[in-house]
C-alpha cells in the first residue's frame, strides 16, 4: 500500500514539476530577450537625443582646429566612430529583421556622412569659401544627420514592436500552461479517485 501511495505521489508531482520547469525556462528566456531589447533601445535613444545636435554643432560653428580648444564641442570624426561602433555592435546582436534593415541603412548613412565631413575638411584646408561650406552643411551634413536620426527612430520603433511580440509569446505560453495544468489536475483527480 505504501508503495502504491509513493508511486501515485510521484505520478502526480512529476508532471507538475516538468510544467513548472518549462514555465521557468520560458520566463527566463523572456527576461533575457526583454533585457537585451531594452538595453539596445537605451543605446539607440541616447544617440537619438544627442548625435544630430552634437554633430551639427561641431561642424556648424567652428573649424576642426578650434574643436580641440572648445571642450563643449566634439570632434565630428570621434562622434562618427562612436556611432558606427555602437550600431555595428547592435547590428551583430539584433535578431529582428526590420530593425536590422534600419541598422544597415543607418550604417550606410554614417559612411556617407563621414565622406561629406571629409569634403568640408578638405574644402576648409584648401581655403574654401565660407558660403560654399555653409551650403555643404545645409545640403549634406544636416540632411544626413536627420536621416541618421530617422533611422535610429525606426530602429527603436521596430524594437518596441518586437518587445510586444515577445510579451505576447510569453502570455500565450502562460495561457497554455494554465490549460495544461487544469487538464492535468482533472486527470489526476480522476486517477486518485480510481
Coordinates of C-alpha atoms in Angstrom, one line a residue:
X1 CA 0.0 0.0 0.0
X2 CA 2.8 2.3 0.9
X3 CA 4.5 1.7 -2.5
X4 CA 1.3 2.5 -4.3
X5 CA 0.9 5.8 -2.4
X6 CA 4.5 6.7 -3.2
X7 CA 4.1 5.8 -6.9
X8 CA 0.9 7.8 -7.0
X9 CA 2.6 10.8 -5.4
X10 CA 5.4 10.5 -8.0
X11 CA 3.0 10.3 -10.8
X12 CA 1.1 13.3 -9.5
X13 CA 4.1 15.5 -8.8
X14 CA 6.3 14.7 -11.8
X15 CA 4.1 16.4 -14.5
X16 CA 3.7 19.5 -12.3
X17 CA 7.5 19.7 -11.8
X18 CA 8.1 19.4 -15.5
X19 CA 5.5 22.1 -16.2
X20 CA 7.0 24.4 -13.7
X21 CA 10.4 23.9 -15.1
X22 CA 9.0 24.7 -18.6
X23 CA 7.4 27.8 -17.4
X24 CA 10.5 29.0 -15.5
X25 CA 12.6 28.4 -18.7
X26 CA 10.1 30.4 -20.7
X27 CA 10.2 33.2 -18.2
X28 CA 14.0 33.2 -18.1
X29 CA 14.2 33.4 -21.9
X30 CA 11.6 36.2 -22.0
X31 CA 13.5 38.1 -19.3
X32 CA 16.8 37.8 -21.2
X33 CA 15.3 38.9 -24.5
X34 CA 13.4 41.7 -22.9
X35 CA 16.6 43.0 -21.1
X36 CA 18.5 42.8 -24.4
X37 CA 15.8 44.8 -26.3
X38 CA 15.7 47.4 -23.5
X39 CA 19.5 47.7 -23.5
X40 CA 19.6 48.1 -27.3
X41 CA 16.8 50.7 -27.2
X42 CA 18.6 52.7 -24.4
X43 CA 21.8 52.9 -26.6
X44 CA 19.8 54.0 -29.6
X45 CA 17.8 56.5 -27.6
X46 CA 21.0 58.1 -26.2
X47 CA 22.2 58.7 -29.8
X48 CA 18.8 59.7 -31.0
X49 CA 18.7 62.5 -28.4
X50 CA 22.3 63.7 -28.8
X51 CA 24.0 62.8 -32.0
X52 CA 22.3 65.2 -34.5
X53 CA 22.7 68.2 -32.3
X54 CA 26.4 67.4 -31.4
X55 CA 27.3 66.7 -35.0
X56 CA 25.6 69.8 -36.4
X57 CA 27.2 72.0 -33.7
X58 CA 30.7 70.5 -34.2
X59 CA 30.7 71.4 -37.9
X60 CA 28.4 74.4 -38.0
X61 CA 30.3 76.9 -35.9
X62 CA 34.0 76.2 -35.9
X63 CA 36.8 74.6 -37.8
X64 CA 38.4 71.3 -36.7
X65 CA 41.4 73.2 -35.4
X66 CA 39.4 75.1 -32.8
X67 CA 37.4 72.0 -31.7
X68 CA 40.4 70.9 -29.5
X69 CA 40.2 74.2 -27.5
X70 CA 36.4 74.3 -27.1
X71 CA 35.6 71.5 -24.7
X72 CA 31.8 71.9 -25.3
X73 CA 32.2 70.6 -28.8
X74 CA 33.2 67.2 -30.0
X75 CA 35.4 66.2 -33.0
X76 CA 33.0 65.0 -35.7
X77 CA 35.2 62.0 -36.6
X78 CA 35.0 60.9 -32.9
X79 CA 31.2 61.2 -33.0
X80 CA 31.0 59.2 -36.2
X81 CA 33.4 56.5 -34.9
X82 CA 31.4 56.1 -31.7
X83 CA 28.1 56.0 -33.5
X84 CA 29.4 53.4 -36.1
X85 CA 30.9 51.3 -33.3
X86 CA 27.8 51.2 -31.2
X87 CA 25.4 50.5 -34.1
X88 CA 27.7 47.9 -35.7
X89 CA 27.6 46.1 -32.3
X90 CA 23.7 46.4 -32.3
X91 CA 23.6 45.0 -35.8
X92 CA 25.5 41.9 -34.7
X93 CA 23.2 41.2 -31.8
X94 CA 19.8 42.3 -33.2
X95 CA 17.7 39.4 -34.4
X96 CA 14.5 41.2 -35.5
X97 CA 14.6 41.6 -39.3
X98 CA 13.0 45.1 -39.7
X99 CA 15.3 46.5 -37.0
X100 CA 18.3 45.0 -38.8
X101 CA 17.3 46.7 -42.1
X102 CA 17.2 50.1 -40.4
X103 CA 20.5 49.5 -38.8
X104 CA 22.0 48.7 -42.2
X105 CA 20.5 51.9 -43.6
X106 CA 22.0 53.8 -40.6
X107 CA 25.5 52.4 -41.2
X108 CA 25.3 53.3 -44.9
X109 CA 24.3 56.9 -43.9
X110 CA 27.1 57.0 -41.4
X111 CA 29.6 56.1 -44.1
X112 CA 28.1 58.8 -46.4
X113 CA 28.2 61.4 -43.5
X114 CA 31.9 60.7 -43.0
X115 CA 32.6 61.3 -46.7
X116 CA 30.7 64.6 -46.6
X117 CA 32.7 65.6 -43.4
X118 CA 35.9 64.8 -45.4
X119 CA 34.6 67.1 -48.2
X120 CA 34.1 70.0 -45.7
X121 CA 37.5 69.4 -44.1
X122 CA 39.2 69.3 -47.5
X123 CA 37.4 72.5 -48.5
X124 CA 38.5 74.3 -45.3
X125 CA 42.1 73.1 -45.8
X126 CA 42.1 74.3 -49.4
X127 CA 40.8 77.7 -48.3
X128 CA 37.2 77.1 -49.4
X129 CA 34.8 80.0 -49.2
X130 CA 32.5 80.3 -46.2
X131 CA 29.4 80.3 -48.3
X132 CA 30.3 77.0 -50.0
X133 CA 31.0 75.3 -46.7
X134 CA 27.7 76.5 -45.3
X135 CA 25.9 75.2 -48.4
X136 CA 27.6 71.8 -47.9
X137 CA 26.5 71.8 -44.3
X138 CA 22.9 72.6 -45.2
X139 CA 22.7 70.3 -48.2
X140 CA 24.8 67.4 -46.9
X141 CA 25.5 67.3 -43.2
X142 CA 22.2 68.5 -41.8
X143 CA 20.2 66.2 -44.1
X144 CA 22.4 63.2 -43.3
X145 CA 22.2 63.7 -39.6
X146 CA 18.4 64.0 -39.9
X147 CA 18.4 60.7 -41.9
X148 CA 20.5 59.1 -39.3
X149 CA 18.1 60.3 -36.6
X150 CA 15.2 58.9 -38.6
X151 CA 17.0 55.5 -38.9
X152 CA 17.5 55.4 -35.2
X153 CA 13.8 56.2 -34.6
X154 CA 12.7 53.5 -36.9
X155 CA 15.1 51.1 -35.2
X156 CA 13.6 52.0 -31.8
X157 CA 10.0 51.6 -33.2
X158 CA 10.7 48.1 -34.6
X159 CA 12.4 47.1 -31.4
X160 CA 9.3 48.2 -29.5
X161 CA 7.1 46.2 -31.7
X162 CA 9.4 43.2 -31.3
X163 CA 9.2 43.6 -27.5
X164 CA 5.4 43.5 -27.8
X165 CA 5.7 40.3 -29.9
X166 CA 7.9 38.7 -27.2
X167 CA 5.5 39.7 -24.5
X168 CA 2.6 38.2 -26.5
X169 CA 4.5 34.9 -26.9
X170 CA 5.1 34.7 -23.2
X171 CA 1.5 35.3 -22.4
X172 CA 0.5 32.6 -24.9
X173 CA 2.9 30.2 -23.1
X174 CA 1.4 31.1 -19.8
X175 CA -2.2 30.5 -21.1
X176 CA -1.1 27.1 -22.5
X177 CA 0.5 26.3 -19.1
X178 CA -2.8 27.1 -17.3
X179 CA -4.8 24.9 -19.7
X180 CA -2.4 22.0 -19.4
X181 CA -2.3 22.4 -15.6
X182 CA -6.1 22.4 -15.4
X183 CA -6.3 19.3 -17.6
X184 CA -3.6 17.6 -15.5
X185 CA -5.4 18.4 -12.3
X186 CA -8.6 16.9 -13.7
X187 CA -6.9 13.8 -14.8
X188 CA -5.0 13.4 -11.6
X189 CA -8.2 13.8 -9.5
X190 CA -9.8 11.0 -11.6
X191 CA -6.6 8.8 -11.2
X192 CA -6.5 9.4 -7.4
X193 CA -10.2 8.7 -7.1
X194 CA -9.8 5.4 -9.0

